[in-house]
CSV table of C-alpha atoms in Angstrom, one decimal:
chain,number,residue,atom,x,y,z
A,1141,MET,CA,0.0,0.0,0.1
A,1142,ASN,CA,1.1,3.4,-0.8
A,1143,GLN,CA,1.7,4.8,2.8
A,1144,PRO,CA,3.1,8.2,3.9
A,1145,PRO,CA,6.8,8.3,4.7
A,1146,GLU,CA,7.6,7.7,8.3
A,1147,ILE,CA,9.6,10.7,9.5
A,1148,LYS,CA,10.8,11.6,12.9
A,1149,ALA,CA,10.5,15.2,13.8
A,1150,GLY,CA,13.2,17.4,11.9
A,1151,GLN,CA,14.8,14.3,10.4
A,1152,SER,CA,15.5,13.2,6.7
A,1153,ASN,CA,16.2,9.7,5.8
A,1154,ALA,CA,18.3,10.7,2.9
A,1155,GLY,CA,21.6,10.7,4.9
A,1156,PRO,CA,23.1,11.7,8.3
A,1157,VAL,CA,21.2,13.9,10.5
A,1158,SER,CA,22.8,16.9,12.0
A,1159,SER,CA,21.9,18.6,15.2
A,1160,ARG,CA,20.4,21.4,13.0
A,1161,ASP,CA,18.3,19.1,11.2
A,1162,GLN,CA,16.9,17.8,14.5
A,1163,GLN,CA,15.6,21.3,15.0
A,1164,GLY,CA,13.7,21.1,11.8
A,1165,SER,CA,15.8,23.4,9.5
A,1166,LYS,CA,18.9,22.9,7.4
A,1167,THR,CA,21.8,25.2,6.7
A,1168,GLY,CA,22.2,26.2,3.0
A,1169,GLN,CA,25.3,23.8,2.8
A,1170,GLU,CA,23.3,20.7,4.2
A,1171,ASN,CA,20.4,21.5,1.8
A,1172,VAL,CA,22.7,21.6,-1.1
A,1173,ALA,CA,24.4,18.3,0.0
A,1174,PHE,CA,20.8,16.7,0.5
A,1175,CYS,CA,19.8,17.6,-3.1
A,1176,ASP,CA,23.1,16.5,-4.5
A,1177,SER,CA,22.7,13.1,-3.0
A,1178,ILE,CA,19.4,12.6,-4.5
A,1179,PHE,CA,20.7,13.5,-8.0
A,1180,ALA,CA,23.7,11.1,-7.5
A,1181,LYS,CA,21.5,8.3,-6.4
A,1182,ALA,CA,19.1,8.7,-9.4
A,1183,PHE,CA,21.9,8.9,-11.8
A,1184,HIS,CA,23.8,5.7,-10.5
A,1185,ALA,CA,20.3,4.0,-10.6
A,1186,SER,CA,19.7,5.0,-14.2
A,1187,ALA,CA,16.4,6.8,-13.2
A,1188,SER,CA,14.3,8.2,-15.9
A,1189,ASP,CA,12.3,10.6,-13.6
A,1190,LEU,CA,12.6,12.2,-10.4
A,1191,HIS,CA,9.6,13.2,-8.2
A,1192,PHE,CA,9.8,15.8,-5.4
A,1193,GLU,CA,6.4,15.5,-3.6
A,1194,PRO,CA,5.3,17.6,-0.6
A,1195,TYR,CA,2.5,16.4,1.9
A,1196,GLN,CA,1.0,17.9,5.0
A,1197,GLN,CA,3.6,16.4,7.6
A,1198,ALA,CA,6.4,15.3,5.3
A,1199,PHE,CA,7.8,15.3,1.9
A,1200,ARG,CA,9.2,12.3,-0.1
A,1201,VAL,CA,11.3,12.0,-3.2
A,1202,ARG,CA,10.9,9.2,-5.6
A,1203,MET,CA,12.7,8.0,-8.7
A,1204,ARG,CA,11.3,6.0,-11.6
A,1205,VAL,CA,13.7,3.1,-12.7
A,1206,ASP,CA,12.6,0.9,-15.8
A,1207,GLY,CA,9.0,2.3,-15.4
A,1208,VAL,CA,8.7,1.7,-11.6
A,1209,LEU,CA,8.6,4.3,-9.0
A,1210,SER,CA,10.4,3.8,-5.5
A,1211,GLN,CA,11.1,6.3,-2.7
A,1212,ILE,CA,14.8,7.2,-2.2
A,1213,ALA,CA,14.5,10.1,0.3
A,1214,ALA,CA,12.1,11.8,2.6
A,1215,GLY,CA,12.0,14.6,5.3
A,1216,PRO,CA,9.8,16.8,7.5
A,1217,ALA,CA,7.5,19.3,5.8
A,1218,ALA,CA,9.4,22.2,7.3
A,1219,ASP,CA,12.4,21.3,5.2
A,1220,TYR,CA,10.5,21.2,1.9
A,1221,ALA,CA,10.6,24.9,1.0
A,1222,GLN,CA,14.5,24.9,1.0
A,1223,VAL,CA,14.6,21.7,-1.0
A,1224,SER,CA,12.1,22.9,-3.7
A,1225,SER,CA,13.9,26.3,-3.7
A,1226,ARG,CA,17.2,24.5,-4.4
A,1227,VAL,CA,15.8,22.6,-7.4
A,1228,LYS,CA,14.1,25.6,-8.7
A,1229,ILE,CA,17.4,27.7,-8.6
A,1230,LEU,CA,19.2,25.0,-10.3
A,1231,SER,CA,16.5,25.0,-12.9
A,1232,ASP,CA,16.6,28.7,-13.5
A,1233,LEU,CA,12.8,29.0,-12.2
A,1234,ASP,CA,11.4,32.0,-10.3
A,1235,ILE,CA,11.7,30.9,-6.6
A,1236,ALA,CA,9.4,33.9,-5.6
A,1237,GLU,CA,6.5,32.3,-7.7
A,1238,ARG,CA,4.6,29.6,-5.9
A,1239,ARG,CA,1.3,30.0,-7.3
A,1240,ARG,CA,1.6,29.3,-11.0
A,1241,PRO,CA,3.1,26.2,-12.9
A,1242,GLN,CA,6.7,26.6,-14.3
A,1243,GLU,CA,8.9,24.7,-16.7
A,1244,GLY,CA,12.5,24.8,-17.1
A,1245,ARG,CA,15.7,22.8,-17.9
A,1246,LEU,CA,18.4,21.7,-15.7
A,1247,ASN,CA,22.0,20.4,-16.6
A,1248,LEU,CA,24.1,18.9,-14.1
A,1249,VAL,CA,27.6,17.1,-14.1
A,1250,ILE,CA,27.6,14.0,-12.2
A,1251,ASP,CA,30.8,11.7,-12.1
A,1252,GLY,CA,32.1,13.8,-15.1
A,1253,ARG,CA,29.1,13.2,-17.3
A,1254,SER,CA,26.7,15.8,-18.4
A,1255,VAL,CA,23.0,15.1,-17.4
A,1256,ASP,CA,20.0,17.1,-18.8
A,1257,TYR,CA,16.6,17.4,-17.1
A,1258,ARG,CA,13.3,18.7,-18.1
A,1259,VAL,CA,11.6,20.3,-15.1
A,1260,SER,CA,8.0,20.8,-14.3
A,1261,CYS,CA,6.8,22.6,-11.2
A,1262,VAL,CA,3.1,22.6,-10.3
A,1263,PRO,CA,1.6,24.1,-7.0
A,1264,THR,CA,-0.3,21.6,-4.8
A,1265,ARG,CA,-2.1,21.9,-1.6
A,1266,PHE,CA,1.1,21.6,0.6
A,1267,GLY,CA,3.6,23.1,-1.7
A,1268,GLU,CA,5.1,22.6,-5.3
A,1269,LYS,CA,5.5,19.2,-6.7
A,1270,ILE,CA,8.6,19.2,-9.0
A,1271,VAL,CA,9.2,16.5,-11.4
A,1272,LEU,CA,12.4,16.2,-13.5
A,1273,ARG,CA,12.6,14.0,-16.5
A,1274,VAL,CA,15.9,12.9,-17.7
A,1275,VAL,CA,16.5,13.9,-21.4
A,1276,ASP,CA,19.5,11.7,-22.6
A,1277,ALA,CA,20.2,12.2,-26.4
A,1278,THR,CA,22.8,9.2,-26.0
A,1279,GLY,CA,19.8,6.8,-25.9
A,1280,LEU,CA,19.0,7.6,-29.6
A,1281,LYS,CA,20.1,4.8,-32.0
A,1282,SER,CA,20.6,5.0,-35.6
A,1283,ASP,CA,20.3,1.3,-35.5
A,1284,MET,CA,16.8,0.9,-34.5
A,1285,THR,CA,17.3,-2.9,-33.7
A,1286,GLN,CA,18.9,-1.7,-30.5
A,1287,LEU,CA,15.7,-0.2,-29.3
A,1288,GLY,CA,14.0,-3.6,-29.8
A,1289,MET,CA,12.9,-3.7,-33.3
A,1290,THR,CA,13.5,-6.8,-35.5
A,1291,ALA,CA,15.7,-6.7,-38.6
A,1292,ARG,CA,12.5,-6.4,-40.7
A,1293,GLU,CA,10.8,-4.0,-38.5
A,1294,ALA,CA,13.9,-1.7,-38.7
A,1295,GLN,CA,13.9,-2.1,-42.5
A,1296,LEU,CA,10.1,-1.2,-42.7
A,1297,MET,CA,10.8,1.9,-40.6
A,1298,ALA,CA,13.9,3.0,-42.6
A,1299,GLN,CA,12.1,2.5,-46.0
A,1300,ALA,CA,9.1,4.5,-44.6
A,1301,THR,CA,11.0,7.4,-43.2
A,1302,GLY,CA,13.4,7.4,-46.2
A,1303,GLN,CA,10.8,8.4,-48.7
A,1304,PRO,CA,10.8,11.8,-50.1
A,1305,TYR,CA,7.4,12.6,-48.7
A,1306,GLY,CA,4.6,11.1,-46.7
A,1307,MET,CA,3.4,10.5,-43.1
A,1308,CYS,CA,4.8,8.2,-40.5
A,1309,LEU,CA,2.8,7.9,-37.4
A,1310,VAL,CA,3.9,6.4,-34.0
A,1311,THR,CA,1.1,5.7,-31.4
A,1312,GLY,CA,1.1,4.7,-27.8
A,1313,PRO,CA,0.3,6.0,-24.4
A,1314,THR,CA,2.5,8.5,-22.5
A,1315,GLY,CA,5.8,7.2,-21.5
A,1316,SER,CA,5.8,4.3,-24.2
A,1317,GLY,CA,8.9,5.7,-25.9
A,1318,LYS,CA,7.4,7.3,-29.0
A,1319,THR,CA,9.7,10.3,-29.0
A,1320,THR,CA,12.7,8.3,-28.6
A,1321,THR,CA,11.7,6.1,-31.7
A,1322,LEU,CA,11.0,9.1,-33.6
A,1323,TYR,CA,14.1,10.9,-32.8
A,1324,SER,CA,16.1,7.9,-33.5
A,1325,ALA,CA,14.6,7.9,-37.0
A,1326,LEU,CA,15.6,11.6,-37.3
A,1327,ASN,CA,19.1,10.8,-36.1
A,1328,ARG,CA,19.4,8.5,-39.2
A,1329,LEU,CA,18.1,11.1,-41.4
A,1330,ASN,CA,20.2,13.9,-39.9
A,1331,GLU,CA,22.6,14.7,-42.9
A,1332,MET,CA,24.0,17.8,-44.4
A,1333,GLN,CA,21.6,17.7,-47.5
A,1334,ARG,CA,18.5,17.6,-45.3
A,1335,ASN,CA,16.6,20.4,-43.6
A,1336,ILE,CA,14.9,19.0,-40.5
A,1337,THR,CA,12.7,20.8,-38.1
A,1338,THR,CA,10.9,19.6,-34.9
A,1339,ILE,CA,7.7,21.2,-33.4
A,1340,GLU,CA,7.4,20.0,-29.9
A,1341,ASP,CA,5.7,20.8,-26.5
A,1342,PRO,CA,8.3,21.0,-25.1
A,1343,VAL,CA,11.6,20.1,-26.9
A,1344,GLU,CA,12.7,16.8,-25.7
A,1345,TYR,CA,16.4,16.3,-27.0
A,1346,ASN,CA,19.1,18.7,-28.0
A,1347,VAL,CA,20.5,17.5,-31.3
A,1348,PHE,CA,22.9,19.3,-33.5
A,1349,GLY,CA,21.8,19.7,-37.1
A,1350,ILE,CA,18.1,19.9,-36.4
A,1351,THR,CA,16.1,23.1,-36.0
A,1352,GLN,CA,13.9,22.6,-32.8
A,1353,ILE,CA,10.9,24.8,-31.9
A,1354,SER,CA,8.9,24.9,-28.8
A,1355,VAL,CA,5.1,25.4,-28.8
A,1356,GLN,CA,4.1,28.6,-27.1
A,1357,ARG,CA,0.2,28.8,-26.8
A,1358,GLU,CA,0.4,32.0,-25.0
A,1359,LEU,CA,1.8,33.6,-28.2
A,1360,ASP,CA,-0.6,31.8,-30.4
A,1361,MET,CA,2.2,29.6,-31.5
A,1362,ASP,CA,0.5,26.1,-31.5
A,1363,PHE,CA,1.5,22.9,-33.6
A,1364,ALA,CA,-0.7,24.0,-36.6
A,1365,GLN,CA,0.5,27.6,-36.5
A,1366,ILE,CA,4.2,26.8,-36.2
A,1367,LEU,CA,3.8,24.0,-38.8
A,1368,ARG,CA,2.4,26.4,-41.4
A,1369,LEU,CA,5.3,28.8,-40.7
A,1370,THR,CA,7.8,26.0,-40.9
A,1371,LEU,CA,6.6,24.9,-44.4
A,1372,ARG,CA,7.7,28.5,-45.7
A,1373,GLN,CA,11.3,27.5,-44.6
A,1374,ASP,CA,11.8,24.8,-47.1
A,1375,PRO,CA,11.9,21.8,-44.8
A,1376,ASP,CA,12.6,18.3,-46.0
A,1377,VAL,CA,11.6,16.5,-42.8
A,1378,VAL,CA,9.2,17.8,-40.1
A,1379,LEU,CA,8.5,16.2,-36.7
A,1380,VAL,CA,5.2,17.4,-35.3
A,1381,GLY,CA,5.3,16.4,-31.6
A,1382,GLU,CA,1.7,15.3,-31.4
A,1383,ILE,CA,-1.5,15.4,-33.5
A,1384,ARG,CA,-4.1,16.5,-31.1
A,1385,ASP,CA,-6.8,18.2,-33.2
A,1386,THR,CA,-8.3,18.3,-36.5
A,1387,GLU,CA,-6.5,21.5,-37.8
A,1388,THR,CA,-3.0,20.1,-36.8
A,1389,ALA,CA,-3.9,16.7,-38.4
A,1390,ARG,CA,-5.2,18.2,-41.7
A,1391,THR,CA,-2.1,20.6,-41.9
A,1392,SER,CA,0.2,17.7,-41.3
A,1393,PHE,CA,-1.3,15.4,-44.0
A,1394,GLN,CA,-1.4,18.2,-46.5
A,1395,ALA,CA,2.4,18.8,-45.8
A,1396,ALA,CA,2.9,15.1,-46.2
A,1397,LEU,CA,1.3,15.3,-49.7
A,1398,THR,CA,3.2,18.4,-50.9
A,1399,GLY,CA,6.8,17.0,-50.9
A,1400,HIS,CA,7.7,16.8,-47.2
A,1401,MET,CA,8.3,13.8,-44.9
A,1402,VAL,CA,6.2,14.3,-41.7
A,1403,LEU,CA,6.7,12.2,-38.6
A,1404,SER,CA,4.3,12.5,-35.7
A,1405,THR,CA,2.6,10.8,-32.8
A,1406,LEU,CA,-0.9,9.9,-31.9
A,1407,HIS,CA,-2.5,8.6,-28.7
A,1408,THR,CA,-4.3,5.4,-29.7
A,1409,ASN,CA,-4.0,1.8,-28.3
A,1410,ASP,CA,-2.8,0.1,-31.5
A,1411,THR,CA,-2.0,0.9,-35.3
A,1412,VAL,CA,-5.5,0.3,-36.6
A,1413,SER,CA,-7.2,2.3,-34.1
A,1414,ALA,CA,-5.1,5.3,-35.4
A,1415,ILE,CA,-7.1,5.3,-38.7
A,1416,SER,CA,-10.3,5.3,-36.7
A,1417,ARG,CA,-9.0,8.3,-34.7
A,1418,LEU,CA,-8.0,10.2,-38.0
A,1419,ARG,CA,-11.5,9.6,-39.2
A,1420,ASP,CA,-12.8,11.3,-35.9
A,1421,MET,CA,-10.7,14.1,-36.9
A,1422,GLU,CA,-12.5,14.4,-40.2
A,1423,ILE,CA,-9.4,13.7,-42.3
A,1424,GLU,CA,-10.7,12.5,-45.7
A,1425,PRO,CA,-9.9,8.9,-46.8
A,1426,PHE,CA,-8.1,10.1,-49.9
A,1427,LEU,CA,-5.5,12.1,-47.5
A,1428,ILE,CA,-5.0,9.0,-45.3
A,1429,THR,CA,-4.4,6.7,-48.1
A,1430,SER,CA,-2.3,9.1,-50.3
A,1431,ALA,CA,-0.1,10.4,-47.5
A,1432,LEU,CA,0.3,7.8,-44.9
A,1433,ASN,CA,3.4,5.6,-45.2
A,1434,ILE,CA,3.3,3.5,-42.0
A,1435,ILE,CA,1.7,3.4,-38.5
A,1436,VAL,CA,3.7,2.1,-35.6
A,1437,ALA,CA,2.3,1.1,-32.1
A,1438,GLN,CA,4.8,0.6,-29.4
A,1439,ARG,CA,5.1,-0.2,-25.6
A,1440,LEU,CA,8.0,-0.6,-23.3
A,1441,LEU,CA,8.7,-3.9,-21.2
A,1442,ARG,CA,11.2,-4.3,-18.4
A,1443,ARG,CA,14.3,-6.2,-19.7
A,1444,LEU,CA,15.6,-9.2,-17.8
A,1445,CYS,CA,18.9,-8.4,-16.1
A,1446,GLN,CA,21.7,-10.0,-18.3
A,1447,SER,CA,23.9,-10.5,-15.3
A,1448,CYS,CA,21.5,-12.8,-13.3
A,1449,ARG,CA,19.1,-14.2,-15.8
A,1450,THR,CA,18.4,-17.9,-15.6
A,1451,PRO,CA,16.5,-20.4,-17.8
A,1452,THR,CA,13.1,-21.4,-16.3
A,1453,GLN,CA,10.1,-23.6,-17.4
A,1454,ALA,CA,6.7,-22.1,-18.0
A,1455,THR,CA,4.0,-23.7,-16.0
A,1456,PRO,CA,1.0,-25.3,-17.8
A,1457,SER,CA,-1.2,-22.6,-16.4
A,1458,GLN,CA,0.9,-19.9,-18.0
A,1459,LEU,CA,1.1,-21.6,-21.4
A,1460,LYS,CA,-2.7,-22.0,-21.4
A,1461,ALA,CA,-3.4,-18.3,-20.3
A,1462,LEU,CA,-1.0,-17.0,-23.0
A,1463,GLY,CA,-2.2,-19.4,-25.7
A,1464,ILE,CA,1.1,-21.0,-26.2
A,1465,SER,CA,1.2,-24.7,-27.3
A,1466,GLU,CA,3.6,-27.3,-26.0
A,1467,GLU,CA,5.1,-27.4,-29.3
A,1468,GLN,CA,5.9,-23.8,-29.2
A,1469,ALA,CA,7.1,-23.8,-25.7
A,1470,ALA,CA,9.6,-26.6,-26.5
A,1471,LYS,CA,11.3,-24.3,-29.0
A,1472,ALA,CA,11.3,-21.3,-26.7
A,1473,SER,CA,14.0,-20.3,-24.3
A,1474,PHE,CA,12.3,-18.8,-21.3
A,1475,HIS,CA,14.3,-16.9,-18.7
A,1476,THR,CA,13.7,-15.3,-15.3
A,1477,GLY,CA,15.7,-12.9,-13.2
A,1478,ARG,CA,17.1,-14.1,-9.9
A,1479,GLY,CA,18.1,-10.8,-8.8
A,1480,CYS,CA,21.7,-9.4,-8.1
A,1481,GLN,CA,23.6,-6.3,-7.2
A,1482,LYS,CA,23.6,-4.7,-10.7
A,1483,CYS,CA,19.7,-5.0,-10.8
A,1484,ASN,CA,19.3,-4.1,-7.1
A,1485,GLY,CA,17.7,-7.4,-6.6
A,1486,SER,CA,14.8,-6.9,-9.1
A,1487,GLY,CA,16.0,-9.4,-11.6
A,1488,MET,CA,15.3,-6.7,-14.3
A,1489,ARG,CA,17.6,-4.0,-15.7
A,1490,GLY,CA,16.6,-1.5,-18.6
A,1491,ARG,CA,13.8,-1.5,-21.0
A,1492,VAL,CA,13.0,-2.9,-24.4
A,1493,ALA,CA,10.2,-1.8,-26.8
A,1494,ILE,CA,7.7,-4.1,-28.6
A,1495,TYR,CA,6.4,-2.9,-31.8
A,1496,GLU,CA,3.4,-3.3,-34.0
A,1497,MET,CA,3.9,-2.1,-37.7
A,1498,LEU,CA,1.1,-1.4,-40.1
A,1499,GLU,CA,2.1,-1.1,-43.6
A,1500,ILE,CA,-0.3,0.8,-45.8
A,1501,THR,CA,-0.7,-1.8,-48.6
A,1502,GLU,CA,-3.3,-1.7,-51.5
A,1503,ALA,CA,-5.6,-4.0,-49.5
A,1504,ILE,CA,-5.5,-1.5,-46.6
A,1505,ARG,CA,-6.0,1.4,-48.7
A,1506,ASP,CA,-9.2,-0.2,-50.2
A,1507,LEU,CA,-10.7,-0.9,-46.8
A,1508,ILE,CA,-10.0,2.7,-45.7
A,1509,PHE,CA,-12.0,4.0,-48.7
A,1510,GLU,CA,-14.7,1.6,-47.9
A,1511,ASN,CA,-14.8,3.0,-44.4
A,1512,ALA,CA,-14.1,-0.6,-43.0
A,1513,SER,CA,-14.2,-1.4,-39.4
A,1514,VAL,CA,-11.3,-1.6,-37.1
A,1515,ASN,CA,-11.7,-5.5,-36.8
A,1516,ASP,CA,-11.6,-5.7,-40.6
A,1517,LEU,CA,-8.6,-3.5,-41.0
A,1518,ARG,CA,-6.8,-5.5,-38.2
A,1519,LYS,CA,-7.7,-8.8,-39.9
A,1520,GLN,CA,-6.3,-7.5,-43.3
A,1521,ALA,CA,-3.2,-6.1,-41.7
A,1522,ILE,CA,-2.4,-9.5,-40.0
A,1523,LYS,CA,-3.1,-11.3,-43.3
A,1524,ASP,CA,-0.6,-8.8,-44.9
A,1525,GLY,CA,2.1,-9.9,-42.3
A,1526,MET,CA,1.6,-7.4,-39.5
A,1527,LYS,CA,3.0,-8.6,-36.1
A,1528,THR,CA,0.7,-7.5,-33.2
A,1529,LEU,CA,1.9,-6.2,-29.9
A,1530,ARG,CA,0.9,-9.6,-28.6
A,1531,VAL,CA,3.0,-11.6,-30.8
A,1532,SER,CA,6.0,-9.1,-30.3
A,1533,ALA,CA,5.8,-9.4,-26.7
A,1534,LEU,CA,5.7,-13.2,-26.7
A,1535,SER,CA,8.7,-13.2,-29.2
A,1536,LYS,CA,10.8,-11.3,-26.7
A,1537,ALA,CA,9.8,-13.7,-24.0
A,1538,PHE,CA,10.6,-16.8,-26.3
A,1539,HIS,CA,14.0,-15.3,-26.8
A,1540,GLY,CA,14.7,-14.7,-22.9
A,1541,ILE,CA,14.8,-11.1,-23.3
A,1542,VAL,CA,11.8,-10.4,-21.0
A,1543,SER,CA,10.1,-12.5,-18.5
A,1544,LEU,CA,6.8,-14.4,-19.2
A,1545,GLU,CA,5.2,-12.2,-16.6
A,1546,GLN,CA,6.2,-9.2,-18.5
A,1547,ALA,CA,5.0,-10.6,-21.9
A,1548,ALA,CA,1.7,-11.3,-20.3
A,1549,ILE,CA,0.9,-7.7,-19.8
A,1550,TYR,CA,0.4,-7.5,-23.5
A,1551,ALA,CA,0.1,-11.2,-24.6
A,1552,GLY,CA,-2.5,-12.4,-22.2
A,1553,LYS,CA,-5.3,-10.4,-24.0
């Protein structure tokens, strides 16, 4: 159960407690050391996010590692104002403003390595909650098989994004790695002869050679408006951070038809649902079929720790629940994680993506023109060779990359 942190009066569980801490207040030097220890812990654990959270009698700090949140520090509520102010100063935010949300960037050097964070600060009932998301451009891979794609999937993605024009959509929930996939595709396209522009809210990665623009709605600079302005600057490739409305969708598809490669994201559960979503946005069938090159759906699964993974046998109940035959199981190499020092006893370390890729074949185009149902589109896509998220998850389990329990999240449907 998610219980409040147990804090003794005036103490913090992030490190040694001084006599001044016992009185409920830190010196500036002690506060700096406290915050530095949090950043160091998160860095060494390869955390993707840091959450500073105030409550009535205490505050806590949690980090997200491989998609899972865990507490790494806590302290009395009286100390939180100093802690939050320290983080805001580092992020170049206004420490006097505590009633309005703020966003910023933070760069630290930890153990000789530069670490960038995207910072969001939101007022809550008991103070400002601050969330820092690590923005690590070193995670971008020109070889997309390193993200989790099969050789065939990487080839399909390269062919779709390597066209002189068209639309490539990546779908999935928040935190499923869509931006990393798209930026990895851009990294491969980032050559001297190409003019590449991104429109984001906010900009995720800092990449040399790419023009990056942040949405500023207070200045009437939304996705659609910036896209129209960008098209006057002779771009070859445009990344639209997210298609949220009809205007952005229509402008993006028109750009894809007029000699531009457009990459974007959409919030849908799978590939064929994206077509239904585009219909809801009143995008005409001829635009969808003429401009769309590929739709990619993706999720992230926790990868087994390579230092402590060990072979295991699936139980009959697991095989039955996942629809795996005994013949298929006999050819598989199932593994589980024992837990070791490198993975902090969890048996898992890092994450790997699973993909579902819908090629826009002639048969799919015909069904789109006929306003076919999502089920009919899915059946045809599978007939054309599409691997579903379920199949992709099971494939990762069969090869010992993820556990059966992780695969069951998407394969047990």
